[in-house]
Short mmCIF file of C-alpha atoms in Angstrom, two decimals:
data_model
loop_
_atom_site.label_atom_id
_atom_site.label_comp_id
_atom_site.label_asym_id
_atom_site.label_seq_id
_atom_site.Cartn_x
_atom_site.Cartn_y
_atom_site.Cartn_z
CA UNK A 1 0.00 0.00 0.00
CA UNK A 2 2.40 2.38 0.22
CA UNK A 3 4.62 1.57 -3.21
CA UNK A 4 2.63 4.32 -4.63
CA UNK A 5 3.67 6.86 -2.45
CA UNK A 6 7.74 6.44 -3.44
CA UNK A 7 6.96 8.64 -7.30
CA UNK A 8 4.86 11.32 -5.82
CA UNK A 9 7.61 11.68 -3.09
CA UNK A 10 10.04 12.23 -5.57
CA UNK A 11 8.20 14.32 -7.46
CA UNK A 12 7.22 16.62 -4.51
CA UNK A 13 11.02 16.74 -4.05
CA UNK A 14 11.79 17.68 -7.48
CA UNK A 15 9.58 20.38 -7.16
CA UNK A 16 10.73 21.94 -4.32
CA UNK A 17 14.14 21.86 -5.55
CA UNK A 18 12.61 23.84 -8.71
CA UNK A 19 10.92 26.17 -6.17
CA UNK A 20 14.41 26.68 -4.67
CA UNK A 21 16.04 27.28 -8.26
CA UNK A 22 13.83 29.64 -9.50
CA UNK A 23 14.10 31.73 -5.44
CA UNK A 24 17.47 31.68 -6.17
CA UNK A 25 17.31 32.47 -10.10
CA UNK A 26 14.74 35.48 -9.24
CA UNK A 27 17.14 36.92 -6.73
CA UNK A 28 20.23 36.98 -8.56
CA UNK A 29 18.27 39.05 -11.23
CA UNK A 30 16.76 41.62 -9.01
CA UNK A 31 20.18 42.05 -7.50
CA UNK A 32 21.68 42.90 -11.04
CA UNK A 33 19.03 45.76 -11.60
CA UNK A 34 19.64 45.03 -15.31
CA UNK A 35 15.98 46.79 -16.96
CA UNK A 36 17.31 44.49 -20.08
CA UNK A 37 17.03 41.67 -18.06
CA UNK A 38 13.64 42.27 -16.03
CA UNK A 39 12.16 42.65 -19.73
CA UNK A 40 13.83 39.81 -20.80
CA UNK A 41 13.03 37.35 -17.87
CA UNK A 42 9.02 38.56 -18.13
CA UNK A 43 9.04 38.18 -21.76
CA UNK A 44 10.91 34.37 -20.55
CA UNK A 45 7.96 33.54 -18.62
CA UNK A 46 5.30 34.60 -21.35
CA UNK A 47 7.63 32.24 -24.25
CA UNK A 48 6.54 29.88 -21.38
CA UNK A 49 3.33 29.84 -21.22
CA UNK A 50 2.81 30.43 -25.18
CA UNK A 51 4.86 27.15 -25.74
CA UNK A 52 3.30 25.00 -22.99
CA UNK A 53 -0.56 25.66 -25.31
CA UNK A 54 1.51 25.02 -28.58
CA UNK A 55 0.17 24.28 -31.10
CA UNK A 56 -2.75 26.59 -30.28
CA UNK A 57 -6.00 24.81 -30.76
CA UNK A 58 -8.46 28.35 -29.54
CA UNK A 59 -9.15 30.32 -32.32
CA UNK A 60 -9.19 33.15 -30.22
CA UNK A 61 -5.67 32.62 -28.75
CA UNK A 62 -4.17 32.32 -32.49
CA UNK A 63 -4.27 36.18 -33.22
CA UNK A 64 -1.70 36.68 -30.27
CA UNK A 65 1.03 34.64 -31.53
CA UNK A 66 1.57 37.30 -34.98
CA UNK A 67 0.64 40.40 -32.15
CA UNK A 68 3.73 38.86 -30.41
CA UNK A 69 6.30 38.53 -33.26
CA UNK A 70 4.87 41.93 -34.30
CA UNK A 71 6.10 43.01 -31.14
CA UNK A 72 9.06 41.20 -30.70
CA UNK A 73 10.23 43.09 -34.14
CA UNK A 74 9.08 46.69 -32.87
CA UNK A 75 11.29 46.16 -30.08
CA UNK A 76 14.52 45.48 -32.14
CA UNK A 77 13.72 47.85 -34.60
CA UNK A 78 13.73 49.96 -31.86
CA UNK A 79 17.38 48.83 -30.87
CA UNK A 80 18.95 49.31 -33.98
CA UNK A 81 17.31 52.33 -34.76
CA UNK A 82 18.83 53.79 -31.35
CA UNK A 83 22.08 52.66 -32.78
CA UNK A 84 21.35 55.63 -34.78
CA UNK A 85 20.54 58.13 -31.93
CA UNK A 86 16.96 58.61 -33.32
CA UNK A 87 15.52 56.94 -29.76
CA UNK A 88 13.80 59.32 -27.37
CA UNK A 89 15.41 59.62 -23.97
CA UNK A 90 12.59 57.41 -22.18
CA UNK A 91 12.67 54.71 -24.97
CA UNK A 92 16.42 54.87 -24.09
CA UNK A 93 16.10 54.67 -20.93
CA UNK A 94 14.26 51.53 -21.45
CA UNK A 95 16.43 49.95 -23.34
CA UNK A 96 19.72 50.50 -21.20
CA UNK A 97 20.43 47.96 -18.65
CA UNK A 98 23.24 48.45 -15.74
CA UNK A 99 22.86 50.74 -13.44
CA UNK A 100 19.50 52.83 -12.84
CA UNK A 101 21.96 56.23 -13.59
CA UNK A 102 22.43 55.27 -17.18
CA UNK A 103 20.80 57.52 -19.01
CA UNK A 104 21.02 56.16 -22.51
CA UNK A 105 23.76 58.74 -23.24
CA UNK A 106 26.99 56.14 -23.29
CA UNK A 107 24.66 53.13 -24.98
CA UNK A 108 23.73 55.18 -27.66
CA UNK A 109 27.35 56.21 -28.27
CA UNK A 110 28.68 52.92 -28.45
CA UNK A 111 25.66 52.04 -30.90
CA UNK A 112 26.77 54.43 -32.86
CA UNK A 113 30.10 53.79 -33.04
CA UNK A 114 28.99 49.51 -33.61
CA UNK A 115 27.25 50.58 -36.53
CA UNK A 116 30.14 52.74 -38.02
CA UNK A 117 32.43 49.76 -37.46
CA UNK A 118 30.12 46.83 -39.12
CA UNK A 119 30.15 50.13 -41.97
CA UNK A 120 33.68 50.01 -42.52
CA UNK A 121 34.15 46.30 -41.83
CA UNK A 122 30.99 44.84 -43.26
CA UNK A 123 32.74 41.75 -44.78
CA UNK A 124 34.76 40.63 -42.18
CA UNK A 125 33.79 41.94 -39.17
CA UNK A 126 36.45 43.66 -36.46
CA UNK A 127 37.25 40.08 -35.05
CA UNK A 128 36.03 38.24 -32.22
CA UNK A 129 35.69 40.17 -28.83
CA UNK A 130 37.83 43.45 -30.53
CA UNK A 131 35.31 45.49 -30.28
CA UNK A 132 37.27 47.74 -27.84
CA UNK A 133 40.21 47.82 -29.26
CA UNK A 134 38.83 48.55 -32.79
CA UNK A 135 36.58 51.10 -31.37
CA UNK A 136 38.79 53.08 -29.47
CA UNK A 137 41.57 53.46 -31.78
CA UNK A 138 39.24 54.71 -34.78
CA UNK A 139 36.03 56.47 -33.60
CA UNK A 140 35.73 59.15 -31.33
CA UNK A 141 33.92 58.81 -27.70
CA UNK A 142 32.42 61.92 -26.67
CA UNK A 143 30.29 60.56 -23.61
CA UNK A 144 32.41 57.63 -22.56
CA UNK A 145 35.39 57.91 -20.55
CA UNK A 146 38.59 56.59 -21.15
CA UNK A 147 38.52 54.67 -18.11
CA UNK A 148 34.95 53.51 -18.57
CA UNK A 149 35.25 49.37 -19.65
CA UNK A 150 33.81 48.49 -23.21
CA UNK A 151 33.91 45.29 -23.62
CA UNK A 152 30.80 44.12 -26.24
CA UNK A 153 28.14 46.42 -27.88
CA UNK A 154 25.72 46.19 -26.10
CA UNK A 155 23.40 44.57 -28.43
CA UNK A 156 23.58 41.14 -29.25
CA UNK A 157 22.71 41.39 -33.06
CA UNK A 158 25.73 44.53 -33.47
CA UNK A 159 27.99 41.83 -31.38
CA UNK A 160 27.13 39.36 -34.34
CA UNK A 161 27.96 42.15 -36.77
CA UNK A 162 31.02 43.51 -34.84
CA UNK A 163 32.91 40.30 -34.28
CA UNK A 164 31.89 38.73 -38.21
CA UNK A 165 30.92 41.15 -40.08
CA UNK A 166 26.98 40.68 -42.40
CA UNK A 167 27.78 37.26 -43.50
CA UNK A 168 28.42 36.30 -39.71
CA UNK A 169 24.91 38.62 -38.61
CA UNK A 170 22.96 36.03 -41.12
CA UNK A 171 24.75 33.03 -40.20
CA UNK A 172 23.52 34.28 -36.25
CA UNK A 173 19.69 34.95 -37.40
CA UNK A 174 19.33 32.23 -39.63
CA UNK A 175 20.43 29.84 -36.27
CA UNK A 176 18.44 31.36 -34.06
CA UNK A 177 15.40 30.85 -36.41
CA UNK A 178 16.17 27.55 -36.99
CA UNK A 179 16.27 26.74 -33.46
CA UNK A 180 13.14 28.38 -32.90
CA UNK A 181 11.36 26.48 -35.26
CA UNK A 182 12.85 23.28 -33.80
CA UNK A 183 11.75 24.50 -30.23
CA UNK A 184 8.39 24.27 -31.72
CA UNK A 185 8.40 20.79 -33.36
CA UNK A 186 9.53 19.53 -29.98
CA UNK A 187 7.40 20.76 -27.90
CA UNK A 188 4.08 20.35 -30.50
CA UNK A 189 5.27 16.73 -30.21
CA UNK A 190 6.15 16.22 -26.88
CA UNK A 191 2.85 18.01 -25.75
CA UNK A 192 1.42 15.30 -24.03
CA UNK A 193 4.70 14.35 -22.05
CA UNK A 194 6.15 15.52 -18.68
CA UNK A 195 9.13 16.72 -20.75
CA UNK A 196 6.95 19.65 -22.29
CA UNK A 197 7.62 21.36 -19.55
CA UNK A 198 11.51 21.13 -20.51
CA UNK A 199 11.01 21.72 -23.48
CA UNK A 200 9.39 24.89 -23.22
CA UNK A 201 11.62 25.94 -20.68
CA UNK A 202 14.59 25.67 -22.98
CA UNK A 203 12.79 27.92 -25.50
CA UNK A 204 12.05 30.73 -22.95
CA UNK A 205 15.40 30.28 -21.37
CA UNK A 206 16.75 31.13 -25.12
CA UNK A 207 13.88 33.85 -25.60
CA UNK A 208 15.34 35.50 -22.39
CA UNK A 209 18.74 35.84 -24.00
CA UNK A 210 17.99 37.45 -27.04
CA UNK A 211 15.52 39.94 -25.82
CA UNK A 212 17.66 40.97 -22.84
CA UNK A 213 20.69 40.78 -25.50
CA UNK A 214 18.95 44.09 -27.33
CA UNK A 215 20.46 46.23 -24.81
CA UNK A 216 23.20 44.31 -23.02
CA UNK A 217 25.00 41.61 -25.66
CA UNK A 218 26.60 40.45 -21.71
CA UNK A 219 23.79 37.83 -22.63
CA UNK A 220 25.58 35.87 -25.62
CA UNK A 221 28.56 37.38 -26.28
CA UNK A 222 29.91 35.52 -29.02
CA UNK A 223 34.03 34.81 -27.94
CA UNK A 224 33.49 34.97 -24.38
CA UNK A 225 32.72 32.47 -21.90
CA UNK A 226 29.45 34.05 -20.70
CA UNK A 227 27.66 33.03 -23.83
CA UNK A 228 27.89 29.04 -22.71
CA UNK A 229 24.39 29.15 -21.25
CA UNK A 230 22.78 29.71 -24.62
CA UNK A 231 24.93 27.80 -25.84
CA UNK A 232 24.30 24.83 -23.70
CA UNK A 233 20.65 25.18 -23.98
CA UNK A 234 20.50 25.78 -28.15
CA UNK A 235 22.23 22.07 -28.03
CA UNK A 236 19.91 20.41 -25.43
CA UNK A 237 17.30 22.14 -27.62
CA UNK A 238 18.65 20.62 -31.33
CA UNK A 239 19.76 17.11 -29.07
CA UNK A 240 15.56 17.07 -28.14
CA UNK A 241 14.36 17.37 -31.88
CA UNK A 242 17.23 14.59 -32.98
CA UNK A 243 15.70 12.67 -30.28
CA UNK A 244 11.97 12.62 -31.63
CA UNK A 245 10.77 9.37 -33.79
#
């Protein structure tokens, strides 16, 4: 009589550990006050619950999922076109993560300067994580100070650019879509499984990288070691659709 009660032990223990994770998780994120990565970690949670109903049987729910994309493309628009300076202050503001005194002043410069470096190295790029160094030594920096550490763009789709020029910046979108759609074949076909859940976390977990990436490439920085996350989680991601029958 009490056989039964070994799996729902376990699984009451698996979920407080997952309690405990996502305390911990939640914390660590407040504590940054990153504004990229608030928006990032609620748009996370949406990708979420969006996946978890894939595919979307209500006819009333099917609208959203264009409204969202929509969306999703406003707000990088948005990104490069404050690459340009053309951003008001409080859209800036927005966008710029790090610390609440930011004004959008030093993240538009170094924008600007990205752009004028994917200009004069569109083929190539500047090299991996030589941003800086490029930067410094051929554009001027009227708002940042010397002293001030540059180390990535501050966009994850400029990074791209930056560090491998347009042919690396397609290479980077057309992996992320794959991936996406991938994301979506698993979890349509896992969607009666436990592992759903998985799934779909994966998906927002990569979701929460590239939209907290428009403003703070710290996210998935291409040559540097705090990229592995995404990383890590594309693979589990493209080792889950392998694994379907």
């Amino acid at each position: 009589a009490t056989a039964p009660a070994a799996p729902a032990t376990r699984t009451r223990a698996a979920a407080l550990l997952i309690l405990l994770a996502f305390v911990l998780v939640a914390a660590v994120l407040v504590l940054t006050q990153s504004r990229t990565g608030y928006i990032g970690a609620t748009v996370g949670v949406l990708t979420v619950g969006v996946l978890r109903l894939w595919p979307v049987r209500r006819r009333w729910l099917r609208p959203l999922l264009p409204l969202g994309a929509a969306l999703a493309l406003l707000i990088g628009g948005a990104g490069l076109a404050g690459a340009g300076g053309s951003l008001t202050r409080l859209a800036s503001i927005a966008l710029s993560a790090g610390s609440t005194a930011d004004d959008g002043a030093t993240r538009r410069e170094v924008w600007s300067n990205a752009v004028r470096l994917v200009h004069d190295y569109a083929v190539t790029g500047g090299g991996l994580s030589t941003f800086p160094a490029v930067t410094w030594a051929n554009y001027a920096y009227a708002w940042v100070p010397p002293d001030y550490p540059i180390w990535h763009s501050h966009n994850i789709f400029l990074q791209a650019a930056v560090d491998l020029g347009l042919p690396g910046l397609f290479a980077f979108l057309t992996l992320l879509v794959v991936v996406a759609l991938m994301t979506l074949h698993v979890v349509a076909a896992r969607r009666a499984e436990p592992g759903v859940w998985l799934a779909a976390g994966l998906g927002g977990s990569l979701v929460v990288c590239v939209v907290a990436g428009l403003g703070d490439a710290s996210t998935l920085p291409l040559g540097l070691k705090s990229g592995l996350p995404f990383w890590m989680a594309s693979g589990a991601m493209v080792g889950a659709w392998r694994s379907l029958p």
